[in-house]
């Protein structure tokens, strides 16, 4: 079975600090995609960043970057210069390329950015 | 593009009543997903369609739940009869499918309360 684990239920940092959210996953597949989604209080699920497992280079989107360690099955999200608008639940998810098109989600990390 | 559209945004109903949730996926997407989110169970995939055909409905809780996709631009999730334990946020998501990029785009969700 494929699983995603987010070991930090809650995190809190001061505005402008850097924060890293951890995620590990378990799969026997070799080709897959990894995602981080953000769910602010409005509850809209917003895609933050995507990583293809076959790419060694870590994905970056403005202040958001990932540290993808395929051998360790680890996929952490780093938010630099955090802003109040980054306050949200963050979900790690993955999706194998062959077979079922199902996103497997972690339980989420509630991130609060304090002024 | 308008994104994934869901209606209604909020639904309050009494136990035993029929509830129908609606979804319009992003034009051109060929996969559609229904999720349920609760505090206790997190995000759960209920069912997904590929090219309007149900592919995996193993997440549908029981026979009270049914989903249809009569065409590429519309899907419904029906609960009959509804029960208080069905109270949750129901999300619809769509994607181009795994052959393109894998990411799913979520609608704003329908908050269902069954009293």
Coordinates of C-alpha atoms in Angstrom, one line a residue:
Chain A
X1 CA 0.0 0.0 0.0
X2 CA 1.1 3.5 -0.7
X3 CA 1.2 5.9 2.2
X4 CA 2.2 9.5 3.0
X5 CA 3.3 10.6 6.5
X6 CA 3.5 14.1 7.8
X7 CA 5.0 13.9 11.2
X8 CA 4.3 17.5 12.3
X9 CA 0.6 18.1 13.0
X10 CA 1.2 21.8 13.8
X11 CA 4.0 24.3 13.4
X12 CA 4.3 28.0 14.2
X13 CA 6.9 30.6 13.1
X14 CA 7.4 34.3 13.0
X15 CA 6.8 36.3 9.9
X16 CA 9.9 36.4 7.6
X17 CA 11.4 33.3 9.1
X18 CA 12.1 30.2 7.1
X19 CA 10.1 27.0 7.9
X20 CA 10.5 23.4 6.7
X21 CA 7.6 21.0 6.6
X22 CA 8.5 17.3 6.5
X23 CA 6.9 14.5 4.5
X24 CA 7.8 10.9 3.9
X25 CA 6.1 8.4 1.7
X26 CA 6.2 4.7 1.0
X27 CA 5.8 3.2 -2.4
X28 CA 7.4 0.4 -4.4
X29 CA 6.9 2.3 -7.7
X30 CA 9.8 4.2 -9.4
X31 CA 7.9 6.7 -11.4
X32 CA 5.6 9.1 -9.6
X33 CA 4.8 12.8 -8.9
X34 CA 4.9 14.5 -5.6
X35 CA 2.9 17.6 -4.6
X36 CA 2.4 20.0 -1.9
X37 CA -1.1 21.5 -1.6
X38 CA -2.0 24.5 0.6
X39 CA -5.5 24.8 2.2
X40 CA -6.0 28.3 3.8
X41 CA -9.0 29.1 6.0
X42 CA -11.1 29.6 2.9
X43 CA -10.6 25.8 2.5
X44 CA -9.7 26.0 -1.2
X45 CA -7.0 23.5 -2.0
X46 CA -4.2 25.2 -3.9
X47 CA -1.3 23.5 -5.6
X48 CA 1.9 24.9 -4.3
X49 CA 4.6 22.9 -6.0
X50 CA 5.1 19.7 -8.0
X51 CA 8.1 17.4 -8.3
X52 CA 8.6 14.6 -10.8
X53 CA 10.4 11.6 -9.2
X54 CA 12.6 11.1 -12.3
X55 CA 14.1 14.6 -11.9
X56 CA 17.0 15.0 -9.6
X57 CA 16.7 18.8 -9.5
X58 CA 14.6 20.1 -6.7
X59 CA 11.5 22.1 -7.7
X60 CA 11.3 25.8 -6.8
X61 CA 8.4 28.2 -7.0
X62 CA 9.3 31.7 -5.8
X63 CA 9.6 31.4 -2.0
X64 CA 8.7 27.7 -2.0
X65 CA 11.2 24.9 -2.6
X66 CA 11.5 21.2 -2.0
X67 CA 14.2 18.9 -0.8
X68 CA 13.5 15.7 -2.6
X69 CA 15.4 12.7 -1.4
X70 CA 14.3 9.7 -3.5
X71 CA 16.3 7.0 -1.8
X72 CA 15.0 8.2 1.6
X73 CA 11.5 8.7 0.3
X74 CA 11.5 12.1 1.7
X75 CA 9.9 15.3 0.3
X76 CA 10.1 18.3 2.5
X77 CA 8.8 21.8 1.7
X78 CA 10.8 24.9 2.6
X79 CA 9.0 28.3 2.8
X80 CA 11.4 31.2 2.8
X81 CA 10.6 34.7 4.1
X82 CA 7.3 33.4 5.4
X83 CA 4.3 35.7 5.1
X84 CA 1.0 36.0 7.1
X85 CA -0.8 34.7 4.0
X86 CA 1.1 31.4 4.2
X87 CA -0.9 30.5 7.2
X88 CA -2.8 27.3 6.2
X89 CA -2.9 23.5 6.3
X90 CA -0.3 22.0 4.1
X91 CA -0.8 18.6 2.5
X92 CA 1.9 16.4 0.9
X93 CA 0.6 14.1 -1.7
X94 CA 1.9 11.7 -4.3
X95 CA 0.6 10.0 -7.4
X96 CA 2.0 7.1 -9.4
X97 CA 2.4 7.5 -13.1
X98 CA 1.4 4.0 -14.2
X99 CA -1.9 2.7 -13.1
X100 CA -4.5 4.3 -10.8
X101 CA -4.6 8.1 -11.0
X102 CA -5.1 8.5 -7.3
X103 CA -3.5 11.2 -5.2
X104 CA -2.5 9.8 -1.8
X105 CA -2.5 12.5 0.8
X106 CA -0.8 12.9 4.1
X107 CA -2.8 14.0 7.2
X108 CA -1.5 17.6 6.9
X109 CA 0.5 20.1 8.8
X110 CA -1.2 23.2 10.2
X111 CA 1.2 26.1 9.8
X112 CA 0.7 29.4 11.5
X113 CA 2.7 32.5 10.7
X114 CA 2.8 35.0 13.5
X115 CA 3.2 38.7 13.1
Chain B
X1 CA -10.5 29.7 -17.1
X2 CA -13.1 29.6 -14.3
X3 CA -11.6 26.6 -12.5
X4 CA -13.5 23.8 -11.1
X5 CA -17.0 24.9 -10.1
X6 CA -19.0 23.2 -7.4
X7 CA -22.5 23.9 -6.2
X8 CA -24.0 24.4 -3.7
X9 CA -21.2 25.9 -1.5
X10 CA -23.1 25.1 1.6
X11 CA -25.9 22.6 2.2
X12 CA -27.8 22.0 5.4
X13 CA -30.3 19.2 5.3
X14 CA -32.2 16.9 7.7
X15 CA -31.4 13.3 8.2
X16 CA -33.1 11.1 5.7
X17 CA -33.2 13.7 2.9
X18 CA -31.6 13.3 -0.5
X19 CA -28.6 15.5 -1.2
X20 CA -27.1 16.2 -4.6
X21 CA -23.7 17.8 -5.1
X22 CA -22.7 19.2 -8.4
X23 CA -19.4 19.7 -10.2
X24 CA -18.2 21.2 -13.4
X25 CA -14.6 20.3 -14.2
X26 CA -12.1 22.5 -16.0
X27 CA -12.7 22.4 -19.8
X28 CA -10.4 19.9 -21.5
X29 CA -9.7 17.9 -18.3
X30 CA -10.4 14.2 -18.8
X31 CA -10.3 13.0 -15.2
X32 CA -12.6 14.0 -12.3
X33 CA -12.3 13.1 -8.6
X34 CA -14.7 13.4 -5.7
X35 CA -13.1 13.7 -2.2
X36 CA -14.5 14.0 1.3
X37 CA -12.7 15.9 4.1
X38 CA -13.4 15.5 7.8
X39 CA -11.3 16.3 10.8
X40 CA -11.2 12.6 11.8
X41 CA -10.4 11.0 8.5
X42 CA -8.7 13.8 6.6
X43 CA -9.0 13.8 2.8
X44 CA -10.5 10.7 1.4
X45 CA -11.0 9.8 -2.3
X46 CA -14.5 8.6 -2.9
X47 CA -14.5 7.9 -6.6
X48 CA -12.8 9.0 -9.8
X49 CA -13.8 9.1 -13.5
X50 CA -11.6 9.0 -16.5
X51 CA -13.2 10.1 -19.8
X52 CA -16.6 10.0 -18.0
X53 CA -16.2 6.4 -17.0
X54 CA -16.0 5.5 -13.3
X55 CA -12.6 3.9 -12.7
X56 CA -12.4 3.4 -9.0
X57 CA -15.3 3.7 -6.5
X58 CA -13.7 1.8 -3.7
X59 CA -13.8 4.8 -1.5
X60 CA -17.5 5.3 -1.7
X61 CA -18.7 4.6 1.9
X62 CA -21.8 2.6 1.2
X63 CA -24.8 2.2 -1.1
X64 CA -26.2 5.4 0.0
X65 CA -23.6 7.2 -2.1
X66 CA -23.7 7.3 -5.9
X67 CA -21.9 9.4 -8.5
X68 CA -22.5 10.0 -12.1
X69 CA -20.7 11.8 -14.9
X70 CA -23.1 12.0 -17.9
X71 CA -20.8 14.1 -20.0
X72 CA -17.3 15.7 -19.9
X73 CA -18.5 18.9 -18.2
X74 CA -20.7 17.7 -15.4
X75 CA -20.8 15.3 -12.5
X76 CA -23.0 14.7 -9.5
X77 CA -22.5 13.0 -6.1
X78 CA -25.7 11.9 -4.5
X79 CA -26.4 10.8 -1.0
X80 CA -29.7 9.1 -0.3
X81 CA -30.7 8.9 2.5
X82 CA -28.3 11.3 4.2
X83 CA -27.1 10.8 7.8
X84 CA -25.4 13.1 10.3
X85 CA -22.1 11.2 9.8
X86 CA -22.1 12.4 6.2
X87 CA -21.4 15.9 7.4
X88 CA -18.2 17.0 5.8
X89 CA -16.6 19.1 3.1
X90 CA -16.9 17.5 -0.3
X91 CA -14.4 18.5 -3.0
X92 CA -14.4 17.9 -6.7
X93 CA -11.2 18.0 -8.6
X94 CA -10.2 17.6 -12.2
X95 CA -7.0 16.9 -14.1
X96 CA -5.5 16.3 -17.5
X97 CA -4.6 12.9 -16.3
X98 CA -1.4 11.3 -15.5
X99 CA 0.0 11.4 -19.0
X100 CA 0.3 15.1 -18.8
X101 CA 1.3 16.3 -15.4
X102 CA -0.8 14.5 -12.7
X103 CA -1.8 17.6 -10.7
X104 CA -5.4 17.9 -9.7
X105 CA -7.2 21.2 -9.5
X106 CA -9.7 21.5 -6.8
X107 CA -13.1 23.2 -6.6
X108 CA -14.0 25.4 -3.6
X109 CA -15.8 22.5 -1.9
X110 CA -19.4 22.0 -0.6
X111 CA -19.8 22.1 3.1
X112 CA -22.6 19.6 3.9
X113 CA -24.3 19.6 7.3
X114 CA -26.8 16.9 8.0
X115 CA -28.9 17.5 11.2

